[in-house]
Amino acid sequence: MNLANTLRRIGLADPQRPALYEGTQLRCTYGELASRAARLAGALRATGLAPGERVLLFMRNHPAYLELMYGCWWAGLVVVPVNAKLHLREAEWIAANSQARCAFVTADVGAGLQVDGACIDVETPQYASLLEAAPLELQARAATDLAWLFYTSGTTGKPKGVMLTHRNLMTMGLTYFIDVDAIDARDAIVYGPPMSHGAGIYAIPHMMAGARHVVPASGGFDPAEIFGLARDLGRVSMFAAPTVVKRLVDHAEAQGLGGDGFKTIVYGGAPMYAEDIKRALRVLGPRFVQIYGQGETPMVATALSRAQLLDTEHPRHAQRLASVGVAQTPVEVRVTDADGRELPLGEVGEVLVRGDTVMAGYWQNPEATAAALRDGWLFTGDMGSLDADGFLTLKDRSKDLIISGGSNIYPREVEEVLLTVPGVAEAAVVGAPDPEWGEVVVAFVVPQPGASVRTADLDAVCLEHIARFKRPKRYELVDALPKNNYGKVLKTELRRRLKEGKE
Ligand code: AMP
């Protein structure tokens, strides 16, 4: 089983089919893309790399990303995608930890990267010359062989390398067609968010379907550019974290645009608040599907389908909208106590996932692997509850739970309420150390541009909707929330600020 075979077969059967665009410019057909991947594979193996060895990608979104992913797989090599926003030293740490034998960079991201082996800028003649090598025959791989070594963001300690196999990613790709969306050759995936993460992973189902792959000319996410691509290319799909969805919706509202040209926006990776998805559906139309997953079971744990999002007549629609949907086809999901004992429906515990998308383990880290994988179940570290219909509602990561005066407070519940206050654009709730209560609830609130938000109003709405003990003891009005490259709010950073403010 080799993921690159999905490219090879379309390259043979339908070589003229459009494959890769940079902006609206067609850069190569499926025949050309397959040939480039085969030549890159030939060049990499000619430099002495053996199957199973690691190749680091430290680049902005770039047309070369795809041919490198598939070229590495073609040669039996393992891709190590690195978040383009990391510091050079952090990328070097990942290169050393994964024992990468070679790295590919774009100069804006990776100039100066020191690795134990060649470091090649994809915009130089050196890279172009690799594409002149003799093509390699597609290398056979076992289903359990590594394909993708993904370093988790690691909010505590050093990042861990999640080992994903050809079978993990093949299953993830096939599952997209059942649980997320049908795709055909007329469709297009746009890589706005980083290709080192979910957006790049979704290249796999789109390659299986022989769809168009579009890298924005800017190499990043700019709402105006994405709307332009949707208008010019049509049938565009994209993976987006909730904050990215929000920026698309803000842009559409400001410009008086609808969802024309977009097919599907798959959102996930962080909580989507009920108010936000309602607004997104109103502004951009019935184009959304939610997924919940994590690096350790990429894009596949649960999904909330387009039909479920639109079923407003359902008596439990409001709860479903705030849930992450039901288990995706290849996995089982359960909720347990700290010892792995299944909890009754409705009780909050740790979310466990088992199935063919679950990682093989953490790279050279048996202790972390033993803690995360027990009896075949992945312990996700997320807290949630299941209802009788199989819908999972996430509370928070266990580390984000606030314990105040002995009571558990799930920040998301407070955030959902704050977001209903007129003039509030974003909210993030964390615990601050407190000598009397252990922790107290602090809310960081971002007002909408031009809006004035009064803490008395925030407090009044909280009093109306949630228990008194969950109410923030303090509100901090801020211009923006700290976020990582994937659009996730960095709660560790907010907690750090509170701690430092105190000191
Ligand atoms: P990562 O491994 O970087 O993809 O982060 C995965 C984590 O993001 C999960 O463990 C969840 O805590 C969170 N997450 C992913 N999808 C969702 C979702 N749909 N709703 C809420 N949180 C999510």
XYZ file of C-alpha atoms and ligand atoms in Angstrom:
526
model
C 0.000 0.000 0.000
C 1.523 3.309 -1.094
C -0.371 6.608 -0.923
C 1.499 7.801 -4.020
C -0.269 5.140 -6.064
C -3.408 7.315 -5.931
C -1.520 9.924 -7.985
C 0.189 7.398 -10.246
C -3.047 5.782 -11.405
C -4.732 9.053 -12.436
C -1.495 10.203 -14.064
C -1.705 7.094 -16.246
C -5.444 6.951 -16.892
C -6.139 10.656 -17.397
C -2.823 12.490 -17.868
C -4.405 15.676 -19.257
C -6.602 16.274 -16.224
C -5.781 19.582 -14.468
C -4.006 18.866 -11.182
C -2.213 21.830 -9.671
C -2.882 25.568 -9.776
C -0.911 28.457 -8.386
C -3.609 31.069 -7.929
C -5.712 30.745 -11.084
C -2.759 29.567 -13.215
C -2.664 25.881 -14.114
C 0.841 24.678 -13.220
C 0.560 20.985 -14.076
C -1.723 18.197 -15.166
C -2.021 14.840 -13.397
C 0.357 13.301 -15.964
C 2.949 15.998 -15.238
C 2.469 15.883 -11.470
C 2.946 12.099 -11.433
C 6.059 12.427 -13.583
C 7.508 15.145 -11.318
C 6.863 13.026 -8.212
C 8.539 10.015 -9.868
C 11.574 12.129 -10.855
C 11.896 13.665 -7.402
C 11.696 10.146 -5.995
C 14.497 9.118 -8.357
C 16.643 12.107 -7.330
C 16.112 11.522 -3.600
C 17.009 7.862 -3.810
C 20.041 8.676 -5.989
C 21.416 10.824 -3.144
C 21.476 7.696 -0.979
C 18.222 8.028 0.980
C 16.777 4.624 1.840
C 13.081 3.761 2.233
C 11.813 4.726 5.684
C 14.197 7.691 6.037
C 12.776 11.124 6.867
C 12.565 14.264 4.728
C 11.727 17.575 6.404
C 9.465 20.186 4.742
C 9.834 23.658 6.284
C 8.036 25.886 3.809
C 5.125 28.219 3.312
C 2.271 26.794 1.251
C 3.868 26.347 -2.148
C 3.081 24.389 -5.336
C 6.162 22.221 -4.631
C 4.588 20.993 -1.364
C 2.389 18.433 -3.124
C 5.033 16.992 -5.434
C 7.376 16.695 -2.458
C 4.791 14.845 -0.345
C 3.965 12.448 -3.149
C 7.575 12.240 -4.389
C 8.745 11.163 -0.923
C 6.000 8.546 -0.651
C 6.748 7.372 -4.208
C 10.314 6.684 -3.037
C 9.169 5.032 0.212
C 10.372 7.988 2.318
C 8.660 9.605 5.305
C 7.481 13.247 5.200
C 8.081 15.451 8.256
C 5.928 18.577 7.742
C 6.988 21.479 9.986
C 4.751 24.395 10.941
C 6.090 27.355 8.935
C 5.696 29.689 11.929
C 8.174 27.791 14.097
C 11.518 29.324 14.988
C 14.546 28.000 13.059
C 15.861 26.434 16.273
C 12.553 24.624 16.838
C 12.605 23.292 13.268
C 16.200 22.174 13.821
C 15.136 20.374 16.985
C 12.490 18.490 14.958
C 15.033 17.736 12.207
C 17.405 16.272 14.784
C 14.712 14.378 16.689
C 13.347 12.796 13.503
C 16.898 12.216 12.181
C 15.837 13.840 8.915
C 18.367 13.173 6.165
C 17.362 16.110 4.015
C 15.173 19.239 4.142
C 13.245 21.319 1.632
C 12.545 24.970 2.433
C 11.262 28.235 1.034
C 13.709 31.040 1.806
C 11.139 33.179 3.676
C 10.634 30.346 6.196
C 13.745 28.209 6.263
C 16.742 30.316 5.170
C 19.645 29.396 7.433
C 18.184 26.061 8.578
C 20.976 23.737 9.705
C 20.266 20.048 9.201
C 22.353 16.936 9.039
C 22.179 16.592 5.246
C 21.155 18.645 2.231
C 18.884 21.659 2.720
C 17.317 22.623 -0.603
C 15.409 25.802 -1.394
C 12.535 24.846 -3.735
C 12.901 28.098 -5.695
C 16.489 27.479 -6.835
C 18.066 25.785 -9.878
C 19.299 23.080 -7.484
C 15.689 22.032 -6.902
C 14.829 22.312 -10.607
C 17.705 19.972 -11.409
C 16.210 17.261 -9.168
C 13.232 17.181 -11.492
C 15.505 16.125 -14.322
C 16.481 12.855 -12.639
C 15.357 9.544 -14.121
C 11.912 8.581 -12.768
C 11.784 5.859 -10.129
C 9.332 2.956 -10.167
C 6.744 3.375 -7.414
C 8.147 1.653 -4.304
C 6.067 -0.990 -2.563
C 5.215 -0.162 1.058
C 3.558 -2.172 3.796
C 0.333 -0.709 5.178
C 2.087 -0.313 8.527
C 5.072 1.588 7.104
C 5.439 5.226 8.152
C 4.323 7.968 5.756
C 3.965 11.166 7.816
C 5.706 12.159 11.021
C 3.680 15.032 12.408
C 5.017 16.957 15.399
C 2.243 18.005 17.761
C 2.177 21.620 18.786
C 3.331 20.544 22.272
C 1.854 23.185 24.568
C 3.844 21.582 27.374
C 7.337 20.182 26.967
C 8.936 19.273 23.657
C 6.736 18.356 20.685
C 6.160 14.655 20.046
C 6.375 13.035 16.611
C 3.075 11.352 15.774
C 3.781 8.318 13.572
C 1.178 7.965 10.829
C 1.278 5.029 8.452
C 0.136 4.598 4.864
C -2.899 2.734 6.196
C -3.763 5.529 8.673
C -3.788 8.114 5.890
C -5.418 5.873 3.284
C -8.263 5.232 5.748
C -8.496 8.947 6.569
C -8.761 9.731 2.827
C -11.460 7.152 2.099
C -13.438 8.222 5.160
C -13.722 11.757 3.781
C -16.041 10.466 1.027
C -18.394 8.822 3.498
C -18.443 11.161 6.462
C -17.492 14.552 5.037
C -18.254 15.055 1.359
C -18.340 13.497 -2.105
C -15.529 14.780 -4.361
C -15.050 14.524 -8.118
C -12.602 15.813 -10.722
C -14.456 19.146 -11.114
C -13.870 20.042 -7.470
C -10.961 22.066 -6.148
C -9.252 22.172 -2.777
C -7.687 25.477 -1.813
C -4.687 25.456 0.498
C -5.223 28.649 2.469
C -4.371 27.330 5.965
C -0.965 25.647 6.479
C -0.308 22.513 4.413
C 1.780 21.123 7.276
C -1.490 20.464 9.122
C -5.103 19.538 8.297
C -5.258 21.468 5.022
C -2.346 19.442 3.625
C -3.717 16.159 4.979
C -6.878 16.820 2.961
C -4.753 16.732 -0.203
C -5.064 12.947 0.168
C -8.817 12.513 -0.531
C -8.631 15.174 -3.241
C -5.759 13.306 -4.892
C -7.771 10.073 -4.669
C -10.642 11.779 -6.510
C -8.398 13.467 -9.083
C -9.651 16.920 -8.101
C -7.874 20.259 -8.664
C -5.338 21.410 -6.043
C -4.984 25.160 -5.646
C -2.169 26.929 -3.799
C -3.000 30.643 -3.374
C -0.407 32.873 -5.073
C 0.291 34.533 -1.696
C 1.131 31.141 -0.134
C -1.064 31.933 2.846
C -4.554 32.745 3.982
C -6.053 36.016 2.820
C -9.869 36.105 2.767
C -10.086 38.418 -0.281
C -7.783 36.139 -2.256
C -9.749 33.008 -1.261
C -13.054 34.604 -2.335
C -11.402 35.576 -5.645
C -10.258 31.987 -6.208
C -13.730 30.658 -5.375
C -15.242 33.062 -7.893
C -12.727 32.271 -10.661
C -12.269 28.539 -10.178
C -15.609 27.448 -8.657
C -16.500 24.294 -6.645
C -13.860 25.196 -4.094
C -13.485 23.345 -0.780
C -11.171 24.103 2.088
C -10.303 23.043 5.605
C -10.500 25.875 8.097
C -10.085 26.300 11.829
C -13.010 28.209 13.398
C -11.003 31.448 13.520
C -10.373 31.142 9.788
C -14.091 30.561 9.181
C -14.740 33.695 11.182
C -12.403 35.746 9.012
C -14.125 34.443 5.862
C -17.541 35.324 7.273
C -16.384 38.807 8.386
C -15.012 39.433 4.895
C -18.195 38.206 3.197
C -20.349 40.425 5.404
C -18.162 43.485 4.919
C -18.145 43.032 1.132
C -21.759 41.918 0.792
C -20.696 38.512 -0.580
C -22.361 35.101 -0.230
C -20.909 31.616 -0.599
C -20.920 31.477 -4.432
C -17.993 29.435 -5.736
C -17.534 27.561 -2.461
C -18.583 23.930 -2.288
C -17.651 22.864 1.232
C -15.844 24.384 4.167
C -14.753 21.712 6.609
C -14.153 23.206 10.028
C -12.484 21.738 13.089
C -9.281 21.803 15.088
C -10.715 24.017 17.837
C -14.153 24.773 19.332
C -16.742 26.286 17.002
C -19.204 28.261 19.071
C -22.908 27.910 18.327
C -23.310 31.641 17.604
C -20.435 31.539 15.130
C -21.633 28.562 13.100
C -25.173 29.968 12.958
C -23.795 33.198 11.532
C -21.524 31.332 9.109
C -24.487 29.321 7.786
C -26.547 32.480 7.456
C -23.866 34.369 5.531
C -22.233 31.649 3.411
C -25.069 29.130 3.124
C -25.306 25.357 3.627
C -21.646 24.709 2.916
C -20.294 23.486 6.233
C -19.259 20.157 7.746
C -17.536 19.830 11.115
C -14.847 17.307 11.934
C -13.151 16.544 15.218
C -9.817 14.782 15.249
C -6.264 15.316 16.422
C -2.785 14.710 15.066
C -2.938 11.258 16.672
C -6.054 10.309 14.631
C -5.870 12.870 11.851
C -9.203 14.483 10.890
C -11.042 11.357 12.024
C -12.830 10.962 15.332
C -16.317 12.424 14.830
C -18.128 14.506 12.209
C -21.230 16.684 12.173
C -22.564 16.402 8.639
C -24.026 19.072 6.386
C -27.459 17.433 6.780
C -27.199 17.387 10.575
C -26.166 21.051 10.641
C -29.175 21.962 8.506
C -31.781 19.827 10.282
C -33.206 22.761 12.235
C -36.524 20.922 12.784
C -34.855 18.239 14.877
C -35.917 18.509 18.549
C -32.281 18.330 19.664
C -30.870 20.575 16.948
C -29.476 23.143 19.411
C -27.498 20.468 21.293
C -26.311 18.918 18.044
C -25.076 22.278 16.762
C -22.909 22.608 19.868
C -21.634 19.009 19.505
C -18.885 17.588 17.275
C -21.273 15.019 15.771
C -21.044 11.243 15.696
C -18.136 8.791 15.346
C -16.747 8.683 11.814
C -17.071 5.363 9.985
C -13.708 3.677 10.702
C -13.539 4.461 14.427
C -15.277 3.802 17.729
C -15.550 6.585 20.285
C -16.152 6.196 24.003
C -16.026 8.342 27.131
C -14.306 6.960 30.217
C -13.067 7.845 33.681
C -9.357 8.264 34.395
C -8.914 4.466 34.616
C -10.478 3.823 31.232
C -13.857 2.603 32.597
C -16.764 3.528 30.328
C -19.055 6.191 31.804
C -22.861 6.340 31.551
C -24.328 8.516 28.775
C -24.292 12.205 29.593
C -21.358 12.048 32.016
C -18.212 13.978 31.227
C -14.970 12.043 30.933
C -11.983 11.555 28.679
C -12.680 10.865 25.013
C -11.134 7.643 23.652
C -10.871 6.655 19.991
C -10.030 3.295 18.409
C -9.694 2.395 14.724
C -7.516 2.356 11.618
C -6.727 6.074 11.641
C -5.142 5.976 15.089
C -1.361 6.546 15.024
C 1.209 3.808 15.430
C 2.693 5.701 18.409
C 5.058 8.597 19.175
C 8.438 8.585 17.474
C 11.086 7.093 19.766
C 9.018 7.879 22.831
C 7.733 4.646 24.389
C 6.589 6.305 27.650
C 4.389 8.838 25.872
C 3.099 6.089 23.547
C 2.193 3.844 26.487
C 0.305 6.715 28.143
C -1.663 7.633 24.995
C -2.347 4.156 23.560
C -3.834 1.612 25.937
C -5.481 -1.653 24.773
C -5.748 -0.195 21.284
C -7.560 2.932 22.494
C -6.198 6.429 21.968
C -6.599 8.596 25.079
C -7.169 11.979 23.450
C -6.838 14.216 26.498
C -10.133 15.847 25.446
C -13.076 15.865 27.842
C -16.592 15.262 26.558
C -19.872 13.402 26.888
C -21.931 11.180 24.590
C -25.709 11.355 24.244
C -28.128 8.508 23.503
C -28.005 9.302 19.749
C -24.198 8.949 19.653
C -23.420 12.675 19.468
C -20.264 13.737 21.264
C -20.109 17.125 22.961
C -16.605 18.284 23.814
C -16.021 20.217 26.974
C -12.393 21.205 26.976
C -8.945 19.715 27.049
C -8.459 18.279 30.531
C -5.646 20.796 31.087
C -8.001 23.717 30.326
C -10.548 22.668 32.924
C -10.841 25.242 35.710
C -11.289 24.030 39.274
C -12.564 26.827 41.470
C -13.522 26.198 45.081
C -13.625 22.463 44.267
C -16.116 22.856 41.393
C -15.294 21.991 37.786
C -15.845 24.764 35.283
C -15.608 24.107 31.565
C -14.367 27.323 29.915
C -16.252 26.645 26.709
C -19.608 26.870 28.469
C -18.752 30.369 29.695
C -17.342 31.371 26.304
C -20.563 30.293 24.535
C -22.544 32.626 26.813
C -20.163 35.586 26.427
C -20.416 35.298 22.650
C -24.162 35.947 22.784
C -23.520 39.471 24.159
C -23.927 42.074 21.377
C -20.608 43.589 20.336
C -18.481 40.604 21.425
C -16.301 39.203 18.626
C -14.244 36.605 20.520
C -13.900 35.280 24.040
C -11.444 32.978 25.803
C -11.834 31.868 29.396
C -8.983 30.574 31.571
C -8.253 29.930 35.223
C -5.976 32.261 37.185
C -4.258 30.997 40.359
C -6.017 32.244 43.468
C -5.048 31.681 47.131
C -8.627 31.360 48.307
C -10.380 29.463 45.483
C -7.444 27.573 43.954
C -8.369 29.116 40.617
C -10.728 31.863 39.565
C -12.377 32.347 36.185
C -10.962 35.139 34.007
C -12.486 36.056 30.638
C -10.540 37.691 27.823
C -13.001 39.425 25.532
C -12.364 40.965 22.108
C -14.991 43.551 21.125
C -16.087 43.837 17.489
C -14.459 46.755 15.671
C -16.138 49.969 16.725
C -18.300 48.276 19.374
C -18.091 49.160 23.039
C -18.575 46.296 25.440
C -19.246 46.938 29.133
C -18.207 44.375 31.710
C -21.502 44.981 33.533
C -23.364 43.686 30.457
C -21.105 40.642 30.219
C -21.705 39.914 33.869
C -25.463 40.359 33.585
C -25.716 37.878 30.695
C -23.611 35.336 32.601
C -25.825 35.686 35.669
C -28.840 35.070 33.484
C -27.519 31.884 31.845
C -24.995 30.079 34.020
C -24.420 29.230 37.661
C -22.902 32.038 39.759
C -19.720 30.097 40.499
C -18.937 29.819 36.778
C -19.149 33.563 36.257
C -15.824 35.266 35.466
C -14.390 37.089 38.464
C -12.568 39.351 36.059
C -12.948 40.526 32.480
C -10.007 41.670 30.379
C -10.995 43.595 27.239
C -8.293 43.037 24.613
C -7.769 43.851 20.931
C -6.872 40.289 19.925
C -6.311 36.817 21.340
C -2.936 35.084 20.992
C -3.217 32.303 18.384
C -0.898 29.776 16.804
C -0.314 29.325 13.084
C -3.273 26.968 12.862
C -5.644 29.555 14.333
C -5.938 27.987 17.798
C -6.204 30.285 20.780
C -3.129 29.851 22.972
C -4.624 29.492 26.430
C -1.200 28.714 27.887
C -0.138 32.198 26.758
C -3.198 33.780 28.440
C -2.456 31.900 31.669
C 1.163 33.021 31.474
C 0.061 36.645 31.129
C -2.153 36.333 34.192
C 0.653 34.774 36.190
C 3.154 37.425 35.131
C 0.667 40.239 35.720
C 0.353 38.972 39.250
C 4.062 38.763 39.854
P -4.102 18.941 16.719
O -3.506 17.658 17.135
O -3.155 20.084 16.672
O -4.892 18.790 15.457
O -5.161 19.370 17.862
C -6.209 18.511 18.166
C -7.065 19.074 19.255
O -7.853 20.170 18.782
C -8.073 18.065 19.749
O -7.516 17.169 20.674
C -9.143 18.962 20.346
O -8.770 19.419 21.629
C -9.140 20.143 19.400
N -10.189 19.974 18.374
C -10.079 19.361 17.176
N -11.233 19.394 16.498
C -12.130 20.039 17.296
C -13.512 20.391 17.168
N -14.215 20.107 16.074
N -14.076 21.057 18.215
C -13.370 21.362 19.324
N -12.076 21.072 19.495
C -11.456 20.409 18.496
